[in-house]
Coordinates of C-alpha atoms and ligand atoms in Angstrom, one line a residue:
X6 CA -42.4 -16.6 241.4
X7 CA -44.7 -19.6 242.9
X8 CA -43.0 -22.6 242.4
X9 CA -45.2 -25.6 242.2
X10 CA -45.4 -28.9 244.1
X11 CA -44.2 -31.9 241.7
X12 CA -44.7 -35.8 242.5
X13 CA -42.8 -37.9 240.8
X14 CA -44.2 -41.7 240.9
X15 CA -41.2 -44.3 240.6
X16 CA -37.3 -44.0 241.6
X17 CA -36.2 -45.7 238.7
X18 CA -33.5 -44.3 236.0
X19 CA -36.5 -42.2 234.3
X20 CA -38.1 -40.8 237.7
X21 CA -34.2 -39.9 239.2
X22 CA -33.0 -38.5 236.1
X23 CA -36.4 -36.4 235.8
X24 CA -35.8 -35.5 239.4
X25 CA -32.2 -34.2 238.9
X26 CA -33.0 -31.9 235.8
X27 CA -35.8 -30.7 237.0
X28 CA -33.8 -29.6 240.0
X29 CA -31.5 -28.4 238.3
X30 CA -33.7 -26.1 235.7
X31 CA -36.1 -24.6 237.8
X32 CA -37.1 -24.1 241.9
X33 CA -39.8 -26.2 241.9
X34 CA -40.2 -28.8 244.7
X35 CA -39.7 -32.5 244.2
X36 CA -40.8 -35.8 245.7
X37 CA -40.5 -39.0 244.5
X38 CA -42.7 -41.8 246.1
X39 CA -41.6 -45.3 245.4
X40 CA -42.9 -48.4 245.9
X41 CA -39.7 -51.0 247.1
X42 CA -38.8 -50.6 250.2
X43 CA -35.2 -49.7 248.7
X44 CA -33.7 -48.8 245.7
X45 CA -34.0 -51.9 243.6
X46 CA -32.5 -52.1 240.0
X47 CA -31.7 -55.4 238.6
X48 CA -28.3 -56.7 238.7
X49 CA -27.4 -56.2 235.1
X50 CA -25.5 -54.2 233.0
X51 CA -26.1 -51.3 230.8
X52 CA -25.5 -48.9 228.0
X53 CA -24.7 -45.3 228.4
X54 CA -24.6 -44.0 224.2
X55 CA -23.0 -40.8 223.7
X56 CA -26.6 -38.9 224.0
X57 CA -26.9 -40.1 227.7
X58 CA -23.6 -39.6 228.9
X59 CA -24.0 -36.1 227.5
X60 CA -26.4 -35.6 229.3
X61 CA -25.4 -36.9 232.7
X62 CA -22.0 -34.9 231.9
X63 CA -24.1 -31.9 231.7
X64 CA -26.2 -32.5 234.6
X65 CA -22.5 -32.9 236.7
X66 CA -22.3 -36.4 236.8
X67 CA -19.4 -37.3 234.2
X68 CA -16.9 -37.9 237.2
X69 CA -19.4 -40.2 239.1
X70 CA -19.4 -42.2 235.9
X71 CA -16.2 -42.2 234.5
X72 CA -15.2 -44.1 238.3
X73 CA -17.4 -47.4 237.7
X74 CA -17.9 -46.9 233.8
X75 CA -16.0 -49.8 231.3
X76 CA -15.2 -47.5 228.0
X77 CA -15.2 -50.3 225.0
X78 CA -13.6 -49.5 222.0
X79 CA -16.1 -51.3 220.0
X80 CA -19.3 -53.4 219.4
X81 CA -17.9 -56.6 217.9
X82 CA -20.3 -58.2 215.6
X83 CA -19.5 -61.9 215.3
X84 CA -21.2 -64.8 213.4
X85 CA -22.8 -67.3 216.0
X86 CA -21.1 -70.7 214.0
X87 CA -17.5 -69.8 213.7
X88 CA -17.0 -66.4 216.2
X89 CA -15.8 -64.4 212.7
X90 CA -15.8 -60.7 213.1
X91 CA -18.3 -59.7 211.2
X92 CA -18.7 -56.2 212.0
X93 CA -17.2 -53.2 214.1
X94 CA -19.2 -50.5 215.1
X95 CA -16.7 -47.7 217.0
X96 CA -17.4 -46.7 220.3
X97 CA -14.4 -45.1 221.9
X98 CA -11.4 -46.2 220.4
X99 CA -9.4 -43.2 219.6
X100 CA -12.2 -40.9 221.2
X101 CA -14.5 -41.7 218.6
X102 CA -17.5 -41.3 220.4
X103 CA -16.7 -38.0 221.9
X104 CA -15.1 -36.8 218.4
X105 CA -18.0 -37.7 216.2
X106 CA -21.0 -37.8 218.7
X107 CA -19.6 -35.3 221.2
X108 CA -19.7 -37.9 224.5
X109 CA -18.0 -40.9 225.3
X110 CA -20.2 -44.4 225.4
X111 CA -19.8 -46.5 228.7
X112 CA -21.1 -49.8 230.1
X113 CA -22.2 -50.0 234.0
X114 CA -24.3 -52.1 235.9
X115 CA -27.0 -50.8 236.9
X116 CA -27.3 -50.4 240.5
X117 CA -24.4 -48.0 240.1
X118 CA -26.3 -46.0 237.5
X119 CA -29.3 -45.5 240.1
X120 CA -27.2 -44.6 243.3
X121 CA -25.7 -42.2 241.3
X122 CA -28.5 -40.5 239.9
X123 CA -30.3 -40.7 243.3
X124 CA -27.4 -39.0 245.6
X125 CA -27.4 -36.4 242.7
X126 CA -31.4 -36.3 243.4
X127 CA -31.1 -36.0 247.2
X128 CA -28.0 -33.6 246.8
X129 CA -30.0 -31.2 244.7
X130 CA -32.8 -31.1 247.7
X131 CA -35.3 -33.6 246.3
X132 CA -37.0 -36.0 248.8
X133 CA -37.3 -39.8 248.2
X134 CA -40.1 -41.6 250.3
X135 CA -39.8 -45.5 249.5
X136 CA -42.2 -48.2 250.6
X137 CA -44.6 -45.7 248.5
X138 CA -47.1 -48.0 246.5
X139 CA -49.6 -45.2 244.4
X140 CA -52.6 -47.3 244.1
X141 CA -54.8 -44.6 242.2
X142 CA -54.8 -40.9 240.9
X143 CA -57.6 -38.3 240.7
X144 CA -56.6 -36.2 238.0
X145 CA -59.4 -33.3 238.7
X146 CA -58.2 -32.8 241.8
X147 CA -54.4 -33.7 241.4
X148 CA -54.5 -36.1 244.1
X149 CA -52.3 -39.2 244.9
X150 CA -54.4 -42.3 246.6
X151 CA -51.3 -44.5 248.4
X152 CA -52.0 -48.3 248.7
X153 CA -52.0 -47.7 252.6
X154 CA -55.0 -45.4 252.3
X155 CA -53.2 -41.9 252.9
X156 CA -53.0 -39.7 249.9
X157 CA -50.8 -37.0 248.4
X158 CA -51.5 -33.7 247.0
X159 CA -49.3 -32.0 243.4
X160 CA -49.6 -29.5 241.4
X161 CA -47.9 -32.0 238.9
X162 CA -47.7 -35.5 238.8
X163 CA -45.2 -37.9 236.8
X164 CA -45.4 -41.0 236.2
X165 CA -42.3 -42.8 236.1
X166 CA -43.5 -46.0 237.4
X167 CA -42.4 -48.1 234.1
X168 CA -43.9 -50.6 231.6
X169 CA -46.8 -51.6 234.2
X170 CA -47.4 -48.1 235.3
X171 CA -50.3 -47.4 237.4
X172 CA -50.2 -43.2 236.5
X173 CA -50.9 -43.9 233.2
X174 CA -54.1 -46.5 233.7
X175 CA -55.1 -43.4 235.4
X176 CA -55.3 -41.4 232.4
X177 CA -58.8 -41.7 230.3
X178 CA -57.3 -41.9 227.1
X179 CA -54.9 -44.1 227.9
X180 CA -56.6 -46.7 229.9
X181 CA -56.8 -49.2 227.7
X182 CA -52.7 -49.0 226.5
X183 CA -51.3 -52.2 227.9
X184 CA -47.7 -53.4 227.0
X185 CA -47.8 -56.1 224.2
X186 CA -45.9 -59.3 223.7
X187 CA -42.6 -58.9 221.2
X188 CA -41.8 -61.9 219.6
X189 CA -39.0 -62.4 221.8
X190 CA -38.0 -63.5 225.4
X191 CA -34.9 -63.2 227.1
X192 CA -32.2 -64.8 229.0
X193 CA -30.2 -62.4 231.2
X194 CA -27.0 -63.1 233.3
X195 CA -24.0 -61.7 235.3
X196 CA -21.1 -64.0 235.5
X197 CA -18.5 -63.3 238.3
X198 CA -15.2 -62.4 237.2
X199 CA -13.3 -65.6 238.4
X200 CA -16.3 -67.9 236.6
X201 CA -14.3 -66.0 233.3
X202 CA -10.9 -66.9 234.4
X203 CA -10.6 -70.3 233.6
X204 CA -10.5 -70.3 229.8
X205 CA -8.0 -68.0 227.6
X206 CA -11.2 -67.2 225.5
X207 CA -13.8 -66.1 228.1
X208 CA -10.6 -64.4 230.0
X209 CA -10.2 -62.1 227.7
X210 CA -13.7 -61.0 226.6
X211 CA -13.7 -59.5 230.1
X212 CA -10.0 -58.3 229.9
X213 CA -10.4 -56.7 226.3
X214 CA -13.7 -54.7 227.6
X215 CA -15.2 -54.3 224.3
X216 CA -19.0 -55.7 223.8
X217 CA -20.2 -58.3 221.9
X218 CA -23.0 -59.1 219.7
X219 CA -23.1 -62.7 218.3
X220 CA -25.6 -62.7 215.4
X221 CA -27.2 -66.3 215.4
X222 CA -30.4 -67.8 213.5
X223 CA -33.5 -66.1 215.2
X224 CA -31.5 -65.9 218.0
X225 CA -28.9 -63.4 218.9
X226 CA -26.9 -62.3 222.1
X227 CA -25.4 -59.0 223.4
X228 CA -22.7 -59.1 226.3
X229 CA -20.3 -56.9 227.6
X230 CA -17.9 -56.6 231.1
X231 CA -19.2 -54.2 233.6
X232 CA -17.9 -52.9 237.4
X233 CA -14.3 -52.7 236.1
X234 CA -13.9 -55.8 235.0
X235 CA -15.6 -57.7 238.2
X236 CA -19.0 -58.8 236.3
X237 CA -19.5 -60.4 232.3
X238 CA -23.0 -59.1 231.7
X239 CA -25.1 -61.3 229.4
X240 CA -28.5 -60.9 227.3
X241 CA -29.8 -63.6 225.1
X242 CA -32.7 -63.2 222.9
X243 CA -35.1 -66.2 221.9
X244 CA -38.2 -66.1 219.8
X245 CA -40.6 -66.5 222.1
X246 CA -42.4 -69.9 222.3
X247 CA -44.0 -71.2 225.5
X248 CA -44.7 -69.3 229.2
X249 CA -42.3 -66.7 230.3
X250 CA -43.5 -63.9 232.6
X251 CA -44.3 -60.6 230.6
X252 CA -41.8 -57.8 231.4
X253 CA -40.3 -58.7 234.9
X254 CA -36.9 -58.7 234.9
X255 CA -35.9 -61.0 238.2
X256 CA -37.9 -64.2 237.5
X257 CA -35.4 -67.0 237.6
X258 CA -34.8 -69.2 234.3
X259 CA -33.3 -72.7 233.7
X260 CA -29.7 -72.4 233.1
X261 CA -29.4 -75.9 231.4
X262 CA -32.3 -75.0 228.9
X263 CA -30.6 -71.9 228.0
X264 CA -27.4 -73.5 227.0
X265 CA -29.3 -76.0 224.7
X266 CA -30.7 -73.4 223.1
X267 CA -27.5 -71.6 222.3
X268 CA -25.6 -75.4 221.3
X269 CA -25.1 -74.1 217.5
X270 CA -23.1 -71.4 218.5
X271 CA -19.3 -71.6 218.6
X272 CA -16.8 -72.6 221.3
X273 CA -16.2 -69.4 222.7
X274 CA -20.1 -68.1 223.3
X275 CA -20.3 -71.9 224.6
X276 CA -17.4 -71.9 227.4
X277 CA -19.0 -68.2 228.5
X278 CA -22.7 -70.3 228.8
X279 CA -20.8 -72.9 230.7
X280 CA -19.6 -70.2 233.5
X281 CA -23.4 -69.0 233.7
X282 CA -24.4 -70.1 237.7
X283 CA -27.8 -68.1 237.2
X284 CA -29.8 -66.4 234.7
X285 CA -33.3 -64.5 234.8
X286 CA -35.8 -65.3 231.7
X287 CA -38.8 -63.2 230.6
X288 CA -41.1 -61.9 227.3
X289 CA -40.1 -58.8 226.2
X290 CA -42.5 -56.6 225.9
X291 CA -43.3 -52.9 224.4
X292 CA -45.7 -50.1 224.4
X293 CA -47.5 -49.5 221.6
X294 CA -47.4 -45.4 220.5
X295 CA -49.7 -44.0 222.6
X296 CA -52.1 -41.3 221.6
X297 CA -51.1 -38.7 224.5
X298 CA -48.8 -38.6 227.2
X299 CA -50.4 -36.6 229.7
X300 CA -53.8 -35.6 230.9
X301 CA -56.3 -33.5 229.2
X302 CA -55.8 -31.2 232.3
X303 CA -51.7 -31.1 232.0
X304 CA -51.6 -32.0 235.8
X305 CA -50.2 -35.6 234.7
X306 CA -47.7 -36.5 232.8
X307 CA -45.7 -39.3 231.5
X308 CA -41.7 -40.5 231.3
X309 CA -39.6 -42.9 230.3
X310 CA -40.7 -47.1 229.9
X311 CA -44.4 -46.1 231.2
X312 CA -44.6 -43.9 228.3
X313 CA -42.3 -45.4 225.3
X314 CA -41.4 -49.0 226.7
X315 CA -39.4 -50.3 223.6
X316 CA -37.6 -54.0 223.3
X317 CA -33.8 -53.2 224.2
X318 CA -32.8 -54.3 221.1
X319 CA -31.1 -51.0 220.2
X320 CA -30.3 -50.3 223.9
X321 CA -31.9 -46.9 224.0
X322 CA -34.7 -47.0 226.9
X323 CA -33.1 -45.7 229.7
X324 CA -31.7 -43.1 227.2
X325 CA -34.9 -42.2 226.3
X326 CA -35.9 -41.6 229.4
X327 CA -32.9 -39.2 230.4
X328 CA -33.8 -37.1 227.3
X329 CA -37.4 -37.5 229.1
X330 CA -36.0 -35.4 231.4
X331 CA -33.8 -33.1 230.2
X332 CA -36.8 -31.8 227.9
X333 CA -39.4 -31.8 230.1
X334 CA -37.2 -29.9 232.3
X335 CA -36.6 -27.5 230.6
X336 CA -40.3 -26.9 229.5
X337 CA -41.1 -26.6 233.4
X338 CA -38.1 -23.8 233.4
X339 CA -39.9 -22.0 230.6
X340 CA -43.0 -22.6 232.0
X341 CA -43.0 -22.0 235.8
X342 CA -46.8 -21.3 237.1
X343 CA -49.6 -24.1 237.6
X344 CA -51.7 -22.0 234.8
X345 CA -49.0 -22.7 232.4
X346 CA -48.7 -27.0 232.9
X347 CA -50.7 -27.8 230.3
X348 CA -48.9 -26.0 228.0
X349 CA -45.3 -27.1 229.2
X350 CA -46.7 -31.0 229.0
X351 CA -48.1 -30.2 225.6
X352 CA -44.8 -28.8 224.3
X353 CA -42.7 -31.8 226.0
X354 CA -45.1 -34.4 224.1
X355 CA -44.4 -32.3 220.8
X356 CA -40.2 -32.2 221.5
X357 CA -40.3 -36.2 222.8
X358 CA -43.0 -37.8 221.3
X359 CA -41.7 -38.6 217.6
X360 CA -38.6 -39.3 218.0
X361 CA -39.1 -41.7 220.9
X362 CA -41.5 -43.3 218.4
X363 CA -38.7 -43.8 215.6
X364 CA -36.3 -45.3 218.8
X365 CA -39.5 -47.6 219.1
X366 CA -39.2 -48.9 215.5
X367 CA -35.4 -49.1 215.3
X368 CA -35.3 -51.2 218.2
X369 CA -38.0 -53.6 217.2
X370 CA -35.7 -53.3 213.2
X371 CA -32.7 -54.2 215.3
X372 CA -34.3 -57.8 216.7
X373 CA -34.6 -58.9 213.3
X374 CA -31.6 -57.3 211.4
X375 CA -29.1 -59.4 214.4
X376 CA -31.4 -62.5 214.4
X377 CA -31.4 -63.5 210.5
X378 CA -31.6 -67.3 209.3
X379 CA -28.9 -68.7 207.4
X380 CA -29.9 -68.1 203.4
X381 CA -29.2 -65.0 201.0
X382 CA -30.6 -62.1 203.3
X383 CA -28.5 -63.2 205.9
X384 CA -25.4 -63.0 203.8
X385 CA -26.0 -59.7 202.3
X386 CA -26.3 -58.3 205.9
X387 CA -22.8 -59.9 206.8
X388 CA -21.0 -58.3 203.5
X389 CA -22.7 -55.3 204.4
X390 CA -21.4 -55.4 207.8
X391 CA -18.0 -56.6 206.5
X392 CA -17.6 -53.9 203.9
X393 CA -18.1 -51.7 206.6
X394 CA -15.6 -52.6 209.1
X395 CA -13.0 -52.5 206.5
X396 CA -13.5 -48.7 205.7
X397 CA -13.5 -47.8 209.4
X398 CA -10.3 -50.5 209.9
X399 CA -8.5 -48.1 206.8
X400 CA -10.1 -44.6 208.6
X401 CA -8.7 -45.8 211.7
X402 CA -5.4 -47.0 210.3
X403 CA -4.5 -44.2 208.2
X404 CA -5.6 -41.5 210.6
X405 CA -7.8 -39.7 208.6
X406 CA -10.3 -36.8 210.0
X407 CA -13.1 -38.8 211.4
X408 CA -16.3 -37.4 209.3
X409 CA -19.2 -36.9 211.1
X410 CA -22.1 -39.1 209.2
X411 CA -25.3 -36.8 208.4
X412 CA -27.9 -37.6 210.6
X413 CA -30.9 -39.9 209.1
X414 CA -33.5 -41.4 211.0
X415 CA -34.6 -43.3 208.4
X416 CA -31.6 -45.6 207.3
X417 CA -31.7 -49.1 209.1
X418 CA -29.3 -49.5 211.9
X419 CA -26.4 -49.6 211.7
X420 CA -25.6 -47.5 209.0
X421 CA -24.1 -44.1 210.4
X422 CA -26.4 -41.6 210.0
X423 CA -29.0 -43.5 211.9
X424 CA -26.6 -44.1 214.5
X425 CA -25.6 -40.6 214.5
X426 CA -29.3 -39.4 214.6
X427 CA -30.0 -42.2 217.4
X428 CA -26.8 -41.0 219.8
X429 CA -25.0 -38.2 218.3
X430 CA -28.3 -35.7 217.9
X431 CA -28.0 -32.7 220.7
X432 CA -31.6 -33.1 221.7
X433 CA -30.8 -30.4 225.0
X434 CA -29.7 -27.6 221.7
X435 CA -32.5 -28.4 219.4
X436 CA -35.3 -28.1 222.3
X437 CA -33.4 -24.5 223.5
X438 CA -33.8 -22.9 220.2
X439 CA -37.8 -24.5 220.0
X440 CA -38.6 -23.1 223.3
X441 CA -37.0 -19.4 222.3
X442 CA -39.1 -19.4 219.4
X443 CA -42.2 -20.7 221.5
X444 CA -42.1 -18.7 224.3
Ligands
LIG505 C1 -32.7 -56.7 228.7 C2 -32.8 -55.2 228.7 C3 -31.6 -54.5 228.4 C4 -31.7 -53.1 228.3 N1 -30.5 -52.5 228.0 C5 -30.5 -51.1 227.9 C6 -29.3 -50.4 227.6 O1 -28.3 -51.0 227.4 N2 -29.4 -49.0 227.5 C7 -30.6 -48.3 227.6 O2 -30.6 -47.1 227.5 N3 -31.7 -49.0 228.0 C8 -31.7 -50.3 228.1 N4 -32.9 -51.0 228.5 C9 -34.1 -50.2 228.8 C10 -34.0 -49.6 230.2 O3 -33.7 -50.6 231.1 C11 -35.4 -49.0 230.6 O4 -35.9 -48.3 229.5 C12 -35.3 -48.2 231.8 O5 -34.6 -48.8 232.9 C13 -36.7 -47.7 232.2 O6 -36.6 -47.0 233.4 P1 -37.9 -46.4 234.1 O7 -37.4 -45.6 235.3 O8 -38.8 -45.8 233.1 O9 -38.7 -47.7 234.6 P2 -38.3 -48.8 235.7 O10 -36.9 -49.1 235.8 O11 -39.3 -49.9 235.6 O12 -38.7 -48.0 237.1 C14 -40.0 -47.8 237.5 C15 -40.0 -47.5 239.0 O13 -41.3 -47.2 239.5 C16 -41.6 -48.0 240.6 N5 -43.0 -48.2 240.7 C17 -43.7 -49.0 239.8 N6 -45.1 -48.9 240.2 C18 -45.2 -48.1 241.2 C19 -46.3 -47.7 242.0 N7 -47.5 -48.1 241.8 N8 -46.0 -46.8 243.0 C20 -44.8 -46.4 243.3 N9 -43.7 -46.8 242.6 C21 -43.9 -47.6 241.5 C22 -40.8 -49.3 240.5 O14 -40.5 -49.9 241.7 C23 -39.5 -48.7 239.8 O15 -38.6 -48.3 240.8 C24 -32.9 -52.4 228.5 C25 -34.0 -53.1 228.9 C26 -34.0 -54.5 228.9 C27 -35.3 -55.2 229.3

């Protein structure tokens, strides 16, 4: 068997994860070229739904995990005036993730989410050269033009070089894809552990480890503790008025503006705002669905944000992206030769491509559906949300047999069968049986 030479452009969660199951799946050879110096993920936190964490489990990384991973019980859904529970949406109390979804869900930051992944990478023999900027590619020939003027030859090339990505400029069809404007921006902060210590409310949002999500009037916010407890990690979305840098995640923002623009909330989101010493602000943006992710040729092919950037509001990118890989690693298992790449980048766009779309939509759903105005829609989503929590409150309470929903991709979040189409779908067992049948 000649196994082929792979490039893979970008060592964030979508290139490392594609890395390790690659790997994993097949002999090929793997190198990632990246552009920092060092690996360089943003101090933030998050989420690992039950279809990642399957994955990573699978891929031999549950142990690595479980060591820095917070396990919530729930998502809290509170109203932004008073702090009333609104809703409850079960993560892991009583195992209810791994019962019904078949994983657990866990929260870490993320710069222990990439040095895992990228010891896995190095342990399974893949190279990482940093300080790698790709300036160009020349699909015909395969070929990798570094800024520094050297160049670098593949049999395949993926882009994971995110929402700006330079692979997929390089792509004729695709040239003209650039990520939109949502009609958000964002607020993002980590607050130290001691900056939560002070007040018995903020104290024990990082001591009761479960996440929030304070539903406010076009505005919403999503937090949850991270590194066992060290780190409150923060995101606050804002409908997007005035200059904020498109998609980069470290560009500093005004602390004092941010509070003001959280002052109707209640008490408790307010003394958490008060122990904010930094915060980073910036437009959220997406990708619209592309028409292809790879080259005519198969030789190039796309993962994770530089394929299906979405706006985080269902917290499912980097997901995405590990499915990215599982898939398209197993399509370069069942496919091995360079004659057969285009049809193993063909088959990986027809597993992927769909359902990253409907992700796409349910996160853009989910900005609205948490961001409502006061008035009658707004009310009818809080019943809904109430009447909710109380059946799961009585399942939980009475003990019953947790029922696994149906899955349903077209319910709006979060009623369960989305949920459980969104994070309890076995996307690894679904794309075994296709390939048998393709192959
Ligand atoms: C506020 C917010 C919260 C989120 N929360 C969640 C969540 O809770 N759960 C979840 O699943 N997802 C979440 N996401 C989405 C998730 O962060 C992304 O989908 C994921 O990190 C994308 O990873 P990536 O590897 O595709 O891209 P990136 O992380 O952007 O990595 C791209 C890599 O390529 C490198 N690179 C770029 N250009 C070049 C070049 N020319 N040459 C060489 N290297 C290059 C970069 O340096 C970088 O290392 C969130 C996103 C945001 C904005």
């Amino acid at each position: 068997m000649a196994y082929i030479q792979i490039v893979i452009v970008g060592a964030g969660i979508a290139g490392l994860a594609t890395a390790i199951s690659i790997s994993q799946k097949a002999k090929h050879e793997i190198l990632i070229l990246e552009s920092s110096p060092v690996l360089t993920e943003a101090g933030a936190g998050v989420q690992i739904n039950a279809s990642a964490s399957r994955l990573l489990s699978n891929w031999g990384l549950k142990e690595h995990f479980e060591a820095v991973a917070t396990r919530p019980d729930f998502l809290e859904i509170r109203r932004y005036a008073d702090n009333e529970l609104l809703g409850l949406i079960p993560s892991n109390v009583k195992r209810y993730s791994e019962r019904v979804r078949g994983s657990p869900h866990w929260l870490v930051h993320r710069v222990d989410y990439q040095r895992i992944l990228a010891d896995a990478a190095i342990a399974n023999g893949v190279k990482i050269r940093f300080g790698q900027k790709v300036a160009n590619i020349d699909i015909e020939n395969v070929k990798i033009m570094l800024a520094d003027g050297s160049t670098v030859r593949a049999d395949l090339i993926i882009g994971a070089d995110g929402i700006h990505s330079r692979v997929r400029r390089s792509i004729p069809a695709l040239t003209e894809y650039v990520p939109r404007k949502t009609e958000n921006f964002c607020y993002r902060a980590l607050i130290p552990r001691e900056n939560m210590m002070h007040n018995a409310a903020t104290r024990s949002l990082i001591d009761i480890r479960n996440q929030q999500a304070w539903a406010g009037q076009d505005t919403h916010i999503v937090a949850y503790p991270i590194a066992n407890g060290k780190l409150y990690n923060m995101v606050m979305m804002v409908p997007n008025q005035g200059e904020a840098p498109l998609a980069k995640y470290n560009e500093p923002g005004d602390v004092v503006e941010m509070r003001k623009v959280f002052k109707d909330y209640n008490d408790t989101v307010k003394a958490v705002l008060d122990a904010v010493d930094s915060c980073a602000k910036w437009t959220i943006a997406e990708l619209p669905p592309l028409p292809t992710w790879s080259s005519e040729n198969g030789r190039v092919v796309l993962v994770g944000d530089a394929c299906h950037a979405m706006s985080p509001h269902a917290a499912s990118g980097a997901t995405a992206s590990l499915e990215d890989a599982e898939i398209l690693g197993l399509c370069l298992a069942t496919w091995q030769n360079v004659e057969d790449l285009p049809r193993a980048s063909t088959e990986y766009e027809h597993l992927r491509k769909p359902r990253c779309e409907r992700v796409q939509e349910i996160s853009r759903e989910n900005g609205t559906t948490f961001s409502m105005p006061d008035g009658p829609a707004q009310r009818a989503r809080d019943q809904a949300f109430r009447a909710q929590r109380i059946a799961l409150e009585k399942q939980l309470a009475e003990d019953a047999p947790l029922v696994v929903p149906e899955e349903d991709m077209t319910k709006q979040y979060p009623h369960p069968s989305v949920v459980q189409w969104l994070v309890g779908h076995n996307i690894t067992e679904e794309a075994q049986a296709y390939l048998r049948r393709r192959s």
